[in-house]
Short mmCIF file of C-alpha atoms and ligand atoms in Angstrom, two decimals:
data_model
loop_
_atom_site.label_atom_id
_atom_site.label_comp_id
_atom_site.label_asym_id
_atom_site.label_seq_id
_atom_site.Cartn_x
_atom_site.Cartn_y
_atom_site.Cartn_z
CA MET A 22 89.17 44.77 121.91
CA THR A 23 91.74 47.41 120.98
CA ILE A 24 90.57 50.99 120.88
CA SER A 25 92.41 53.43 118.65
CA ALA A 26 93.54 56.80 119.96
CA GLN A 27 91.87 58.38 116.94
CA SER A 28 88.47 57.04 117.99
CA ILE A 29 88.78 59.02 121.27
CA PHE A 30 89.30 62.24 119.28
CA ASP A 31 86.47 61.31 116.89
CA GLY A 32 84.14 60.85 119.84
CA LEU A 33 84.86 64.31 121.28
CA LEU A 34 85.21 66.47 118.18
CA PRO A 35 82.62 67.61 115.65
CA GLU A 36 82.98 65.95 112.25
CA ARG A 37 83.79 69.22 110.48
CA LEU A 38 86.19 71.71 112.01
CA SER A 39 86.65 75.32 111.02
CA PHE A 40 89.14 77.89 112.18
CA ARG A 41 87.31 80.16 114.63
CA SER A 42 89.85 82.44 116.26
CA GLU A 43 93.50 83.02 116.89
CA ALA A 44 94.55 81.09 119.96
CA ASP A 45 96.94 81.77 122.81
CA TYR A 46 97.12 79.19 125.63
CA PHE A 47 99.53 78.79 128.54
CA ALA A 48 100.05 75.52 130.41
CA PRO A 49 102.41 75.16 133.38
CA SER A 50 104.96 72.38 133.62
CA ASN A 51 104.51 69.99 136.55
CA ILE A 52 106.53 67.75 138.83
CA ALA A 53 105.00 64.56 140.17
CA LEU A 54 105.07 64.08 143.94
CA SER A 55 103.63 60.62 143.33
CA LYS A 56 104.95 59.30 140.03
CA TYR A 57 103.43 57.92 136.85
CA TRP A 58 105.68 55.09 135.68
CA GLY A 59 104.17 52.40 133.46
CA LYS A 60 101.25 52.07 131.07
CA ARG A 61 98.39 49.63 130.91
CA ASP A 62 97.69 50.80 127.32
CA LYS A 63 100.47 52.28 125.17
CA GLU A 64 98.23 53.50 122.34
CA LEU A 65 95.91 55.43 124.67
CA ASN A 66 98.60 56.32 127.25
CA LEU A 67 96.65 54.79 130.11
CA PRO A 68 98.68 54.54 133.31
CA LEU A 69 99.01 51.58 135.63
CA ASN A 70 98.69 53.92 138.62
CA SER A 71 97.32 57.33 139.52
CA SER A 72 99.75 60.21 140.06
CA LEU A 73 99.76 63.57 141.81
CA SER A 74 101.74 66.66 140.84
CA ILE A 75 102.50 70.25 141.67
CA SER A 76 102.54 72.75 138.81
CA LEU A 77 105.50 75.05 138.25
CA HIS A 78 103.78 78.44 138.27
CA LYS A 79 105.00 80.57 135.32
CA TRP A 80 107.35 77.87 134.06
CA GLY A 81 105.61 76.15 131.18
CA SER A 82 104.60 76.45 127.53
CA GLN A 83 102.68 79.13 125.69
CA THR A 84 101.22 78.13 122.35
CA LYS A 85 99.79 80.50 119.76
CA ILE A 86 97.86 79.33 116.71
CA SER A 87 96.81 81.31 113.66
CA VAL A 88 95.89 80.47 110.07
CA ALA A 89 99.00 79.70 107.98
CA ALA A 90 99.19 82.57 105.51
CA ASP A 91 100.74 80.55 102.68
CA GLY A 92 98.54 77.48 103.09
CA ARG A 93 101.28 75.31 104.62
CA ASP A 94 101.77 74.34 108.27
CA GLN A 95 104.44 76.31 110.06
CA VAL A 96 105.98 75.43 113.41
CA ARG A 97 108.10 77.78 115.49
CA LEU A 98 109.78 77.03 118.81
CA ASN A 99 110.96 79.93 120.96
CA GLY A 100 110.77 82.18 117.90
CA GLU A 101 112.79 79.93 115.56
CA ALA A 102 111.24 78.14 112.57
CA VAL A 103 111.39 74.35 112.98
CA ASP A 104 111.80 72.07 109.96
CA LEU A 105 108.65 69.94 109.69
CA GLU A 106 110.83 66.82 109.38
CA GLN A 107 112.36 67.40 112.84
CA PRO A 108 111.03 65.01 115.53
CA PHE A 109 109.58 67.95 117.55
CA ALA A 110 107.52 69.18 114.58
CA ARG A 111 106.52 65.68 113.46
CA LYS A 112 105.11 64.82 116.88
CA LEU A 113 103.33 68.15 117.09
CA ILE A 114 101.80 67.89 113.59
CA ALA A 115 100.80 64.25 114.17
CA PHE A 116 98.84 65.41 117.23
CA VAL A 117 97.24 68.31 115.32
CA ASP A 118 96.27 65.84 112.58
CA ARG A 119 94.29 63.83 115.11
CA PHE A 120 92.07 66.93 115.34
CA ARG A 121 92.06 67.82 111.60
CA ARG A 122 91.51 64.28 110.28
CA GLY A 123 92.50 65.20 106.74
CA GLN A 124 90.63 68.52 106.62
CA ASN A 125 92.55 71.31 104.92
CA LEU A 126 93.24 73.63 107.85
CA PRO A 127 96.88 74.77 107.61
CA LEU A 128 98.13 76.36 110.80
CA ASN A 129 100.90 78.53 112.06
CA ILE A 130 101.83 77.11 115.47
CA GLN A 131 104.25 78.94 117.74
CA THR A 132 105.40 77.54 121.06
CA PHE A 133 107.42 79.38 123.68
CA ASN A 134 108.88 77.42 126.55
CA SER A 135 109.57 79.51 129.62
CA ILE A 136 111.24 76.54 131.29
CA PRO A 137 114.97 77.36 131.34
CA THR A 138 116.57 74.67 129.21
CA ALA A 139 119.31 74.40 131.82
CA ALA A 140 116.73 73.17 134.31
CA GLY A 141 116.64 69.91 132.39
CA LEU A 142 112.89 69.63 132.81
CA ALA A 143 110.83 67.83 130.21
CA SER A 144 108.63 70.17 128.21
CA SER A 145 106.33 67.48 126.80
CA ALA A 146 103.85 67.85 129.68
CA SER A 147 103.29 71.58 129.32
CA GLY A 148 103.84 71.40 125.54
CA PHE A 149 101.03 68.95 124.80
CA ALA A 150 98.71 70.66 127.30
CA ALA A 151 99.29 74.10 125.75
CA LEU A 152 98.86 72.68 122.23
CA THR A 153 95.59 70.95 123.18
CA GLY A 154 94.25 74.11 124.85
CA ALA A 155 95.25 76.26 121.86
CA LEU A 156 93.64 73.85 119.35
CA ASP A 157 90.45 73.93 121.43
CA GLN A 158 90.43 77.74 121.18
CA ALA A 159 91.41 77.90 117.50
CA PHE A 160 88.61 75.53 116.46
CA GLY A 161 86.10 77.00 118.95
CA LEU A 162 85.48 73.61 120.56
CA GLY A 163 84.83 74.79 124.12
CA LEU A 164 85.80 71.43 125.61
CA PRO A 165 85.84 71.27 129.43
CA LYS A 166 89.22 70.76 131.10
CA ASP A 167 88.63 67.11 131.92
CA LYS A 168 88.25 66.42 128.19
CA LEU A 169 91.28 68.57 127.32
CA SER A 170 93.22 66.60 129.93
CA MET A 171 92.10 63.31 128.35
CA LEU A 172 93.16 64.37 124.85
CA ALA A 173 96.50 65.81 126.00
CA ARG A 174 97.13 62.52 127.86
CA ILE A 175 97.22 60.75 124.49
CA GLY A 176 100.05 63.12 123.44
CA SER A 177 101.99 62.55 126.66
CA GLY A 178 100.73 61.09 129.93
CA SER A 179 102.10 63.81 132.20
CA ALA A 180 100.43 66.47 129.97
CA SER A 181 97.09 65.42 131.44
CA ARG A 182 98.20 67.13 134.69
CA SER A 183 99.28 70.46 133.12
CA PHE A 184 95.90 72.25 132.85
CA TRP A 185 95.85 73.68 136.36
CA HIS A 186 98.13 75.49 138.79
CA GLY A 187 98.79 74.05 142.25
CA PHE A 188 98.17 70.40 143.10
CA VAL A 189 96.69 68.11 140.46
CA GLN A 190 95.76 64.43 140.52
CA TRP A 191 95.57 62.17 137.46
CA ASP A 192 93.28 59.25 138.26
CA ARG A 193 94.32 56.07 136.50
CA GLY A 194 90.73 55.11 135.67
CA GLN A 195 89.43 51.59 135.06
CA LEU A 196 87.80 51.69 131.62
CA THR A 197 89.57 50.21 128.61
CA ASP A 198 88.82 53.28 126.46
CA GLY A 199 90.32 55.65 129.08
CA ARG A 200 87.19 57.81 129.39
CA ASP A 201 87.79 57.91 133.15
CA SER A 202 91.56 58.56 132.97
CA PHE A 203 92.13 62.30 133.22
CA ALA A 204 93.38 64.80 135.77
CA ARG A 205 91.60 67.12 138.17
CA HIS A 206 92.60 70.07 140.28
CA ILE A 207 92.97 69.64 144.04
CA ASP A 208 91.47 72.68 145.67
CA VAL A 209 94.20 73.39 148.24
CA GLN A 210 96.17 76.63 148.44
CA TRP A 211 99.50 76.33 150.25
CA PRO A 212 101.32 79.67 149.83
CA GLU A 213 104.33 78.54 151.90
CA PHE A 214 105.02 75.57 149.61
CA ARG A 215 108.33 75.80 147.70
CA ILE A 216 110.10 73.82 145.01
CA ALA A 217 113.79 74.07 144.16
CA ILE A 218 115.27 72.71 140.96
CA ILE A 219 118.88 71.60 141.28
CA ASN A 220 120.43 71.11 137.92
CA VAL A 221 123.00 68.32 137.65
CA THR A 222 123.33 68.31 133.89
CA SER A 223 121.41 69.78 130.98
CA LYS A 224 122.53 67.04 128.58
CA PRO A 225 119.55 65.33 126.88
CA LYS A 226 118.77 61.95 128.41
CA SER A 227 119.82 58.85 126.53
CA VAL A 228 116.60 56.90 127.21
CA SER A 229 113.24 58.69 126.90
CA SER A 230 110.69 58.40 129.70
CA ARG A 231 108.43 56.52 127.34
CA ASP A 232 111.02 53.89 126.43
CA GLY A 233 112.29 53.78 130.02
CA MET A 234 108.91 53.06 131.55
CA ASN A 235 108.00 50.46 128.91
CA HIS A 236 111.34 48.71 129.47
CA THR A 237 110.81 48.78 133.26
CA VAL A 238 107.30 47.31 133.03
CA ALA A 239 108.51 44.60 130.63
CA THR A 240 111.68 43.49 132.44
CA SER A 241 111.97 44.69 136.04
CA PRO A 242 111.18 42.00 138.63
CA LEU A 243 110.58 44.81 141.15
CA TYR A 244 107.87 46.34 138.98
CA LYS A 245 105.36 43.77 140.26
CA VAL A 246 104.95 45.67 143.50
CA TRP A 247 105.03 49.17 141.99
CA PRO A 248 101.44 49.80 140.79
CA GLU A 249 99.84 48.89 144.11
CA GLN A 250 102.39 50.81 146.20
CA ALA A 251 102.20 53.83 143.88
CA GLU A 252 98.41 53.87 144.07
CA ARG A 253 98.63 53.84 147.87
CA ASP A 254 101.30 56.58 147.86
CA CYS A 255 99.13 58.71 145.61
CA ALA A 256 96.14 58.39 147.94
CA ASP A 257 98.28 59.07 151.03
CA ILE A 258 100.02 62.06 149.44
CA GLY A 259 96.58 63.38 148.45
CA ALA A 260 95.49 63.09 152.08
CA ALA A 261 98.68 64.84 153.26
CA VAL A 262 97.97 67.70 150.83
CA GLN A 263 94.42 68.05 152.17
CA ASP A 264 95.73 68.02 155.76
CA LYS A 265 98.70 70.24 154.88
CA ASP A 266 100.84 67.70 156.67
CA PHE A 267 104.20 68.61 155.16
CA SER A 268 106.30 65.97 156.97
CA LYS A 269 104.02 63.23 155.74
CA LEU A 270 103.88 64.63 152.21
CA GLY A 271 107.65 65.04 151.93
CA THR A 272 108.46 61.63 153.42
CA LEU A 273 106.05 59.87 151.07
CA ALA A 274 107.09 61.85 147.97
CA GLU A 275 110.78 61.08 148.51
CA ALA A 276 110.07 57.39 149.19
CA ASN A 277 107.88 57.19 146.09
CA ALA A 278 110.59 58.70 143.87
CA LEU A 279 113.27 56.36 145.26
CA ALA A 280 110.98 53.36 144.75
CA MET A 281 110.39 54.38 141.13
CA HIS A 282 114.16 54.61 140.56
CA ALA A 283 114.63 51.22 142.26
CA THR A 284 112.20 49.59 139.80
CA MET A 285 114.17 51.06 136.89
CA MET A 286 117.56 50.06 138.24
CA ALA A 287 116.26 46.49 138.59
CA ALA A 288 115.19 46.42 134.92
CA ARG A 289 117.26 44.17 132.65
CA PRO A 290 119.45 45.76 131.49
CA GLY A 291 119.24 48.24 134.35
CA LEU A 292 118.19 51.80 133.75
CA GLN A 293 119.86 54.49 135.81
CA TYR A 294 118.99 58.15 135.32
CA LEU A 295 120.65 59.33 138.54
CA LEU A 296 124.31 60.39 138.52
CA PRO A 297 126.82 60.50 141.40
CA GLU A 298 126.01 64.23 141.82
CA SER A 299 122.33 63.32 142.28
CA PHE A 300 123.27 61.02 145.17
CA THR A 301 125.52 63.69 146.68
CA ILE A 302 122.52 66.05 146.74
CA LEU A 303 120.31 63.35 148.27
CA GLU A 304 122.89 62.84 151.00
CA LYS A 305 122.98 66.56 151.74
CA VAL A 306 119.18 66.61 151.94
CA ARG A 307 119.33 63.82 154.53
CA GLU A 308 121.90 65.80 156.52
CA LEU A 309 119.67 68.86 156.42
CA ARG A 310 116.80 66.79 157.79
CA ALA A 311 119.05 65.37 160.51
CA ASP A 312 119.70 69.00 161.49
CA GLY A 313 115.98 69.57 161.81
CA HIS A 314 115.21 71.15 158.41
CA GLU A 315 112.23 69.70 156.62
CA VAL A 316 113.54 69.39 153.08
CA TYR A 317 112.69 66.45 150.82
CA ALA A 318 113.82 65.39 147.36
CA THR A 319 112.21 63.95 144.26
CA MET A 320 113.77 62.91 140.94
CA ASP A 321 112.25 62.12 137.56
CA ALA A 322 113.62 60.45 134.44
CA GLY A 323 116.88 62.36 134.65
CA PRO A 324 119.67 63.19 137.12
CA ASN A 325 118.36 66.57 138.31
CA VAL A 326 116.98 66.77 141.82
CA LYS A 327 113.92 68.76 142.85
CA LEU A 328 113.53 69.76 146.46
CA ILE A 329 110.27 70.45 148.25
CA PHE A 330 110.15 72.49 151.44
CA LEU A 331 108.24 75.27 153.13
CA GLN A 332 109.06 78.97 153.16
CA SER A 333 110.58 78.62 156.64
CA SER A 334 113.41 76.48 155.15
CA GLU A 335 114.12 78.74 152.17
CA ASP A 336 117.23 80.36 153.67
CA ASP A 337 118.70 76.95 154.52
CA VAL A 338 118.07 75.68 151.00
CA ASN A 339 119.66 78.79 149.50
CA ALA A 340 122.67 78.48 151.79
CA ASN A 341 123.22 74.79 151.02
CA PHE A 342 122.28 74.83 147.34
CA PRO A 343 123.19 78.28 145.99
CA GLN A 344 122.66 77.01 142.44
CA ALA A 345 119.00 76.05 143.11
CA GLN A 346 116.19 77.77 141.23
CA ILE A 347 113.35 78.33 143.65
CA ILE A 348 109.74 78.31 142.54
CA GLU A 349 106.74 79.56 144.50
CA PRO A 350 103.89 77.53 143.04
CA PHE A 351 101.14 79.54 144.76
CA ALA A 352 102.48 83.06 144.15
CA ALA A 353 100.18 85.48 142.31
CA LEU A 354 100.43 85.13 138.52
C1 LIG B 13 105.79 61.68 136.12
N1 LIG B 13 107.45 60.97 134.40
O1 LIG B 13 104.82 61.26 136.80
C2 LIG B 13 106.80 60.64 135.64
C3 LIG B 13 107.90 60.48 136.62
C4 LIG B 13 108.87 60.84 134.46
C5 LIG B 13 109.15 60.27 135.81
O2 LIG B 13 105.50 61.33 133.34
O3 LIG B 13 105.12 58.16 127.41
O4 LIG B 13 106.74 62.08 129.12
O5 LIG B 13 104.61 60.58 126.98
O6 LIG B 13 103.22 59.25 128.59
O7 LIG B 13 104.55 61.73 130.36
C6 LIG B 13 107.38 61.35 131.99
O8 LIG B 13 106.67 60.57 131.09
O9 LIG B 13 105.62 59.82 129.13
C7 LIG B 13 106.72 61.21 133.29
P1 LIG B 13 104.59 59.43 127.98
P2 LIG B 13 105.84 61.16 129.88
O10 LIG B 13 105.97 62.89 135.89
#
């Protein structure tokens, strides 16, 4: 039985919507320490494995919604009007239409991304989370965060993890309709935890995450072992977070990221997001560790490298990677 994404929205929303209040919702971006790579259902964005992320503090998306004064939808990104035929606006309006279901509710939707574009981080995670949260406010739905996470997941899988600060786990779930596939906050504060973003290039990637993961699942002979290993990594990284065992967390996160990239490289044709500069950074990270500094790396569907370390290693990271942008995920907001 195939279940449509629309039926999930229909099941959670009232039949008739009305505009209740102006909305303003912030969602942080996130980086997976244990990666989501591969879907068991493409329509519902159901993952083949659970994943665990750390949110990027003030880096994320802020979405404001008000009634469109002239009766026509308007979309603005970072203050600039976006043509509704542009892919960004089309995706956004298609998601809003899953809420409106043909009802005449024209909206003015403004999104501000605080993620520096040069950081090369995807904004779809925070973007769909902020949009879902703002629609919930605008229509006065009052949905709990697990339901917001489930709806945002249909926009983009990693968006399910962008409703909380700190550590977040997205459980893969077992049900075919995805009612049990949403994220939850992990109640651990770790003020010494640091993330550094090392930008290799800010060029847009040639293969989207969505196409890349579908291609990997369909053609990579190494993918067979990924879901089980990733599920185990996710559980073990979750335990390391609870125990605040940084060596274990870093070792597993780096291994998990490399394993994800290995599955992609083995796809046919192979998919390689990492560039020579990415490998140079990885080598330097290994050298730092050999010198006794606990610094670990993770990479997503692009060549940029993200480092994780504790406050005690911050000076070493700054000295070795002066271009790094350092984020304190548990700093006061
Ligand atoms: C992650 N990535 O766990 C993994 C690691 C990229 C590499 O989630 O198709 O944009 O919209 O569900 O969420 C990026 O994939 O893909 C992603 P869709 P999404 O962060």
